[in-house]
Short mmCIF file of C-alpha atoms and ligand atoms in Angstrom, two decimals:
data_model
loop_
_atom_site.label_atom_id
_atom_site.label_comp_id
_atom_site.label_asym_id
_atom_site.label_seq_id
_atom_site.Cartn_x
_atom_site.Cartn_y
_atom_site.Cartn_z
CA UNK A 1 -150.64 10.03 22.64
CA UNK A 2 -151.93 9.72 26.50
CA UNK A 3 -150.74 11.96 29.08
CA UNK A 4 -148.72 10.51 32.17
CA UNK A 5 -151.34 9.70 34.91
CA UNK A 6 -148.54 10.76 37.60
CA UNK A 7 -146.32 13.27 37.46
CA UNK A 8 -143.71 12.91 40.41
CA UNK A 9 -141.93 16.15 38.99
CA UNK A 10 -144.71 18.28 40.55
CA UNK A 11 -142.94 17.75 43.85
CA UNK A 12 -139.52 18.88 42.29
CA UNK A 13 -140.32 21.86 40.81
CA UNK A 14 -138.88 24.20 42.96
CA UNK A 15 -136.88 24.73 46.33
CA UNK A 16 -140.01 25.56 48.36
CA UNK A 17 -142.04 22.47 47.08
CA UNK A 18 -138.81 20.29 47.50
CA UNK A 19 -138.14 21.74 51.04
CA UNK A 20 -141.64 21.24 52.22
CA UNK A 21 -141.48 17.22 50.98
CA UNK A 22 -138.14 16.43 52.12
CA UNK A 23 -138.28 13.37 54.49
CA UNK A 24 -135.05 13.60 56.28
CA UNK A 25 -132.77 16.62 57.24
CA UNK A 26 -129.75 17.09 59.11
CA UNK A 27 -129.55 18.74 62.78
CA UNK A 28 -126.48 20.13 64.58
CA UNK A 29 -127.90 18.59 67.79
CA UNK A 30 -127.53 14.86 66.33
CA UNK A 31 -123.89 15.66 64.98
CA UNK A 32 -120.84 14.21 66.94
CA UNK A 33 -117.39 15.65 66.43
CA UNK A 34 -114.57 13.09 66.78
CA UNK A 35 -111.53 14.73 68.24
CA UNK A 36 -107.68 13.90 68.77
CA UNK A 37 -105.59 15.17 71.67
CA UNK A 38 -101.84 14.34 71.76
CA UNK A 39 -99.72 14.25 74.65
CA UNK A 40 -96.53 16.42 74.25
CA UNK A 41 -97.50 18.28 71.55
CA UNK A 42 -96.75 22.26 71.71
CA UNK A 43 -98.67 23.04 68.67
CA UNK A 44 -101.55 21.44 66.78
CA UNK A 45 -100.59 19.11 64.24
CA UNK A 46 -102.42 18.66 60.67
CA UNK A 47 -103.20 15.15 59.88
CA UNK A 48 -101.87 14.59 56.07
CA UNK A 49 -104.34 12.37 55.33
CA UNK A 50 -107.26 14.06 56.86
CA UNK A 51 -106.77 17.67 55.71
CA UNK A 52 -108.16 19.94 58.15
CA UNK A 53 -108.38 17.58 61.02
CA UNK A 54 -106.00 18.21 63.71
CA UNK A 55 -104.10 16.20 66.43
CA UNK A 56 -104.93 18.75 69.29
CA UNK A 57 -102.89 20.25 72.07
CA UNK A 58 -104.84 20.51 75.58
CA UNK A 59 -105.57 24.14 74.52
CA UNK A 60 -106.69 23.62 71.11
CA UNK A 61 -108.79 20.70 72.33
CA UNK A 62 -110.47 23.23 74.61
CA UNK A 63 -110.94 25.34 71.96
CA UNK A 64 -112.52 22.95 69.51
CA UNK A 65 -114.65 21.57 72.81
CA UNK A 66 -116.01 25.35 73.23
CA UNK A 67 -116.58 26.00 69.36
CA UNK A 68 -118.71 22.47 69.07
CA UNK A 69 -120.50 23.81 71.93
CA UNK A 70 -121.09 27.00 70.52
CA UNK A 71 -122.16 25.51 67.14
CA UNK A 72 -125.17 23.51 69.07
CA UNK A 73 -123.29 19.80 68.43
CA UNK A 74 -124.69 17.13 70.19
CA UNK A 75 -121.75 15.78 71.38
CA UNK A 76 -118.00 15.46 71.10
CA UNK A 77 -115.80 12.08 71.07
CA UNK A 78 -112.66 12.01 72.26
CA UNK A 79 -109.56 9.84 71.43
CA UNK A 80 -106.13 10.15 73.13
CA UNK A 81 -102.67 10.02 71.68
CA UNK A 82 -100.18 8.87 74.79
CA UNK A 83 -96.46 9.54 74.26
CA UNK A 84 -95.45 6.36 75.96
CA UNK A 85 -97.24 2.74 75.11
CA UNK A 86 -96.87 -0.54 76.45
CA UNK A 87 -98.01 -4.09 76.49
CA UNK A 88 -101.36 -3.40 78.31
CA UNK A 89 -101.89 -0.27 77.43
CA UNK A 90 -101.72 0.96 80.75
CA UNK A 91 -101.97 5.02 79.77
CA UNK A 92 -105.51 4.31 79.20
CA UNK A 93 -106.33 3.53 82.72
CA UNK A 94 -104.20 6.07 84.01
CA UNK A 95 -106.03 9.16 85.40
CA UNK A 96 -102.86 11.55 84.31
CA UNK A 97 -103.20 9.98 80.97
CA UNK A 98 -103.69 12.02 78.37
CA UNK A 99 -107.38 10.63 77.57
CA UNK A 100 -108.30 10.78 80.78
CA UNK A 101 -106.59 14.51 81.21
CA UNK A 102 -108.51 15.47 77.93
CA UNK A 103 -111.89 14.33 79.12
CA UNK A 104 -111.60 16.30 82.47
CA UNK A 105 -110.31 19.56 80.62
CA UNK A 106 -113.11 19.19 78.27
CA UNK A 107 -115.84 18.62 80.64
CA UNK A 108 -114.60 21.62 82.90
CA UNK A 109 -115.07 23.87 79.47
CA UNK A 110 -118.46 22.72 78.38
CA UNK A 111 -120.23 21.48 81.47
CA UNK A 112 -123.63 19.81 80.25
CA UNK A 113 -123.95 21.69 77.28
CA UNK A 114 -122.33 19.40 74.96
CA UNK A 115 -122.19 15.37 75.68
CA UNK A 116 -118.85 14.62 76.47
CA UNK A 117 -117.97 11.41 74.99
CA UNK A 118 -114.76 9.02 75.07
CA UNK A 119 -113.16 6.09 73.32
CA UNK A 120 -112.82 2.90 75.19
CA UNK A 121 -110.31 0.67 73.55
CA UNK A 122 -106.51 0.08 74.07
CA UNK A 123 -105.23 0.46 70.40
CA UNK A 124 -103.93 3.77 70.84
CA UNK A 125 -102.17 2.69 74.14
CA UNK A 126 -100.71 -0.61 73.23
CA UNK A 127 -97.14 -1.02 72.01
CA UNK A 128 -98.32 -3.61 69.65
CA UNK A 129 -101.47 -1.51 68.43
CA UNK A 130 -104.11 -4.22 69.07
CA UNK A 131 -107.19 -3.29 70.74
CA UNK A 132 -106.62 -5.59 73.53
CA UNK A 133 -103.78 -7.30 75.35
CA UNK A 134 -102.08 -10.35 73.61
CA UNK A 135 -101.77 -13.70 75.07
CA UNK A 136 -98.92 -16.05 75.13
CA UNK A 137 -99.29 -16.87 71.46
CA UNK A 138 -100.01 -13.24 70.11
CA UNK A 139 -103.62 -13.49 70.13
CA UNK A 140 -105.64 -11.02 71.58
CA UNK A 141 -106.77 -12.35 74.77
CA UNK A 142 -111.01 -11.51 74.82
CA UNK A 143 -111.38 -11.82 78.67
CA UNK A 144 -108.08 -10.63 79.80
CA UNK A 145 -108.93 -7.44 77.84
CA UNK A 146 -112.41 -6.85 79.38
CA UNK A 147 -110.83 -6.69 82.67
CA UNK A 148 -108.64 -3.66 81.63
CA UNK A 149 -111.76 -2.27 79.71
CA UNK A 150 -113.82 -1.99 83.07
CA UNK A 151 -110.91 -0.13 84.60
CA UNK A 152 -110.35 2.20 81.58
CA UNK A 153 -114.01 2.85 81.77
CA UNK A 154 -114.11 3.86 85.23
CA UNK A 155 -111.18 6.21 84.68
CA UNK A 156 -113.14 7.73 82.12
CA UNK A 157 -116.22 8.23 83.88
CA UNK A 158 -114.20 9.53 86.76
CA UNK A 159 -112.59 12.03 84.56
CA UNK A 160 -116.06 13.41 83.73
CA UNK A 161 -117.25 11.77 80.32
CA UNK A 162 -121.27 11.71 80.10
CA UNK A 163 -120.88 8.73 77.55
CA UNK A 164 -118.51 6.07 76.98
CA UNK A 165 -117.60 4.44 73.45
CA UNK A 166 -116.25 0.85 73.55
CA UNK A 167 -114.76 0.29 70.11
CA UNK A 168 -112.68 -2.74 70.64
CA UNK A 169 -115.36 -5.57 69.58
CA UNK A 170 -114.19 -7.66 72.34
CA UNK A 171 -117.19 -10.24 73.26
CA UNK A 172 -118.99 -9.37 76.39
CA UNK A 173 -117.52 -5.90 76.76
CA UNK A 174 -120.78 -3.93 77.07
CA UNK A 175 -121.82 -6.08 80.09
CA UNK A 176 -118.61 -6.00 81.98
CA UNK A 177 -117.88 -2.19 81.40
CA UNK A 178 -121.73 -1.87 82.81
CA UNK A 179 -120.60 -3.84 85.65
CA UNK A 180 -117.73 -1.94 86.52
CA UNK A 181 -119.25 1.07 86.05
CA UNK A 182 -122.13 0.53 88.53
CA UNK A 183 -120.07 -0.99 91.12
CA UNK A 184 -118.13 2.34 90.80
CA UNK A 185 -121.18 4.35 91.56
CA UNK A 186 -121.08 5.63 88.07
CA UNK A 187 -125.10 4.20 87.48
CA UNK A 188 -125.68 7.56 85.25
CA UNK A 189 -122.53 6.97 82.84
CA UNK A 190 -124.10 5.87 79.43
CA UNK A 191 -122.61 3.47 76.69
CA UNK A 192 -122.81 3.93 73.35
CA UNK A 193 -121.83 0.60 71.83
CA UNK A 194 -119.85 0.20 68.96
CA UNK A 195 -122.07 -2.96 67.85
CA UNK A 196 -121.26 -3.42 64.43
CA UNK A 197 -117.84 -2.71 63.79
CA UNK A 198 -116.23 -4.12 60.33
CA UNK A 199 -113.02 -4.37 59.70
CA UNK A 200 -112.23 -1.71 57.19
CA UNK A 201 -109.79 -0.44 54.82
CA UNK A 202 -111.33 2.91 55.03
CA UNK A 203 -109.77 3.26 58.51
CA UNK A 204 -106.64 3.73 57.12
CA UNK A 205 -106.05 7.65 58.00
CA UNK A 206 -107.20 7.12 61.28
CA UNK A 207 -104.12 4.98 61.68
CA UNK A 208 -102.10 8.26 61.01
CA UNK A 209 -104.21 10.20 63.08
CA UNK A 210 -103.45 8.10 66.35
CA UNK A 211 -99.90 7.21 65.25
CA UNK A 212 -101.24 3.51 65.16
CA UNK A 213 -98.25 0.80 66.17
CA UNK A 214 -100.47 -1.64 64.67
CA UNK A 215 -98.97 -4.54 62.30
CA UNK A 216 -101.25 -6.50 60.77
CA UNK A 217 -105.15 -6.32 61.08
CA UNK A 218 -108.16 -6.79 63.16
CA UNK A 219 -109.87 -9.26 61.70
CA UNK A 220 -109.98 -11.68 64.60
CA UNK A 221 -112.56 -9.13 66.47
CA UNK A 222 -113.99 -6.67 64.03
CA UNK A 223 -116.50 -8.36 61.52
CA UNK A 224 -116.02 -9.50 57.89
CA UNK A 225 -117.14 -6.94 55.51
CA UNK A 226 -119.02 -10.18 53.89
CA UNK A 227 -121.85 -10.29 56.66
CA UNK A 228 -125.10 -8.97 57.37
CA UNK A 229 -126.94 -11.09 59.73
CA UNK A 230 -123.87 -10.83 62.35
CA UNK A 231 -124.36 -7.37 63.00
CA UNK A 232 -128.01 -7.95 64.11
CA UNK A 233 -126.99 -10.45 66.42
CA UNK A 234 -123.96 -8.09 67.60
CA UNK A 235 -126.39 -5.20 68.14
CA UNK A 236 -129.08 -7.63 70.16
CA UNK A 237 -126.09 -8.89 72.34
CA UNK A 238 -125.13 -5.14 73.38
CA UNK A 239 -128.43 -4.18 73.82
CA UNK A 240 -129.17 -7.10 76.10
CA UNK A 241 -125.83 -6.36 78.06
CA UNK A 242 -126.98 -2.63 78.96
CA UNK A 243 -126.15 -0.47 75.95
CA UNK A 244 -127.92 2.68 75.79
CA UNK A 245 -127.30 3.55 72.32
CA UNK A 246 -125.55 1.59 69.56
CA UNK A 247 -123.57 2.47 66.49
CA UNK A 248 -122.67 1.10 63.03
CA UNK A 249 -119.00 1.86 61.71
CA UNK A 250 -118.19 2.73 58.78
CA UNK A 251 -121.15 4.30 57.72
CA UNK A 252 -120.79 4.83 53.58
CA UNK A 253 -120.35 1.43 52.96
CA UNK A 254 -122.79 -0.23 55.39
CA UNK A 255 -125.79 1.74 54.75
CA UNK A 256 -127.73 -1.63 54.28
CA UNK A 257 -126.29 -2.51 57.88
CA UNK A 258 -127.56 0.75 59.56
CA UNK A 259 -131.04 -0.03 57.84
CA UNK A 260 -131.07 -3.45 59.35
CA UNK A 261 -130.14 -2.39 62.76
CA UNK A 262 -132.44 0.85 62.53
CA UNK A 263 -135.36 -1.55 62.01
CA UNK A 264 -134.94 -3.81 64.97
CA UNK A 265 -133.40 -1.37 67.78
CA UNK A 266 -135.18 -0.05 70.41
CA UNK A 267 -132.47 2.09 71.49
CA UNK A 268 -131.06 4.95 69.33
CA UNK A 269 -128.80 4.14 66.34
CA UNK A 270 -125.83 5.95 65.44
CA UNK A 271 -123.28 5.76 62.76
CA UNK A 272 -119.47 6.97 62.03
CA UNK A 273 -118.60 8.58 59.12
CA UNK A 274 -115.13 7.43 59.39
CA UNK A 275 -111.65 8.42 58.62
CA UNK A 276 -111.50 7.13 54.89
CA UNK A 277 -114.91 8.88 54.28
CA UNK A 278 -113.62 12.05 55.04
CA UNK A 279 -110.22 11.80 53.12
CA UNK A 280 -111.80 10.67 50.37
CA UNK A 281 -114.57 13.40 49.66
CA UNK A 282 -111.35 16.02 50.46
CA UNK A 283 -108.98 14.59 47.87
CA UNK A 284 -111.88 14.09 45.20
CA UNK A 285 -112.95 17.74 46.29
CA UNK A 286 -109.28 19.23 46.06
CA UNK A 287 -109.00 17.91 42.64
CA UNK A 288 -111.98 19.55 41.39
CA UNK A 289 -113.78 16.04 40.86
CA UNK A 290 -116.97 16.78 43.07
CA UNK A 291 -118.65 19.33 44.68
CA UNK A 292 -117.15 19.68 48.35
CA UNK A 293 -120.07 21.04 50.22
CA UNK A 294 -122.85 19.24 48.21
CA UNK A 295 -120.86 15.96 48.58
CA UNK A 296 -120.69 16.15 52.59
CA UNK A 297 -124.13 17.13 52.72
CA UNK A 298 -125.29 14.25 50.63
CA UNK A 299 -123.13 11.78 52.30
CA UNK A 300 -124.51 12.65 55.83
CA UNK A 301 -128.07 12.75 54.53
CA UNK A 302 -127.80 9.39 53.01
CA UNK A 303 -126.71 8.09 56.41
CA UNK A 304 -129.48 9.55 58.04
CA UNK A 305 -131.93 8.20 55.22
CA UNK A 306 -130.65 5.13 56.16
CA UNK A 307 -131.72 5.50 59.59
CA UNK A 308 -128.97 6.56 61.84
CA UNK A 309 -130.22 8.89 64.09
CA UNK A 310 -126.80 10.30 65.31
CA UNK A 311 -123.81 10.96 63.02
CA UNK A 312 -120.20 10.90 64.32
CA UNK A 313 -118.28 12.80 61.86
CA UNK A 314 -115.25 15.06 61.22
CA UNK A 315 -117.39 17.29 59.17
CA UNK A 316 -119.62 18.17 62.44
CA UNK A 317 -118.42 21.67 63.26
CA UNK A 318 -118.51 22.81 59.64
CA UNK A 319 -121.79 21.41 58.67
CA UNK A 320 -123.43 22.81 62.11
CA UNK A 321 -122.15 26.32 60.94
CA UNK A 322 -123.77 25.68 57.40
CA UNK A 323 -126.91 24.85 59.09
CA UNK A 324 -127.00 27.78 60.87
CA UNK A 325 -126.44 29.90 57.97
CA UNK A 326 -129.66 27.96 56.87
CA UNK A 327 -127.72 27.14 53.45
C1 PBG B 401 -110.38 2.22 67.68
C2 PBG B 401 -111.00 3.03 66.69
C3 PBG B 401 -110.68 3.11 65.29
C4 PBG B 401 -111.73 4.05 64.59
C5 PBG B 401 -112.40 4.52 65.85
N1 PBG B 401 -112.06 4.01 67.25
C6 PBG B 401 -109.81 2.58 64.68
C7 PBG B 401 -109.80 1.29 64.02
O1 PBG B 401 -110.74 0.37 64.70
O2 PBG B 401 -108.66 0.56 63.53
C8 PBG B 401 -111.62 4.66 63.68
C9 PBG B 401 -112.18 5.68 63.04
C10 PBG B 401 -111.84 6.32 61.83
O3 PBG B 401 -111.38 5.59 61.02
O4 PBG B 401 -112.26 7.67 61.60
N2 PBG B 401 -110.11 2.68 68.73
#
């Protein structure tokens, strides 16, 4: 019998060799922690479908931000849950609104040690739960929404956000937000565009996290999971409109999209490991069906391998802790 000419197993034979040849690795500086701050809360409230993730009070939000900075994370992405909602989501543009207050509090804690990011979207603030305002027929009105996004972006920049994350998937949102920021003197406020955001069933636990009022779905503005080409178009439009960074979301079921966009993008590409991805790992681990830590690391590494540089993940702080321990 002939011997194999090629033996790829040689480079897998022990941890030292495997470490030497690993093509990708995780780094705390590229992880971004999404956090929720809720108005009128006296103690943090665990989200039942996301064990270990909380709706924060202003105090525990500050503690989470300090912990994120101490762990060397790249950024923190804030979502706000207001007490009162209305048709136009006006709490989103109010400087005293919970999200803007949260941004100011976090920025005061961490300064420039951590990139302070915030969600520019109306769904947490509207009584109907849509990402935009509705027209007389009850459809999401793209251009009327853009005007509000512009105001919301300026309010967040004024509160101290370094980088804004428009996630509403309205056409033209990046251009309008860029112009509103520039006109208000916020040329240095960056934009991380949720460029390819798909209508996904895996957002389910997030709806609990933000106490979503949505009935129905977001299929008239978020992308159809059947589509691939369209993601490249969305990314190109956002870059042309002034996005500093772009994002693909969700991550796990869309790694082909991450790769497509990573191959064409001249700006940094991020991906969001969303609520349902977190919940699936937690649920399977809690049942003893998968190894939690190994699964978390593998899921994040797959996102890196697909071509994303930054990853938004609810595991960010915990993973940074593991990386620090060197395990
Ligand atoms: C919209 C927004 C959503 C998420 C982030 N920004 C919800 C949605 O589009 O329905 C989902 C994040 C997650 O599921 O972890 N403001």
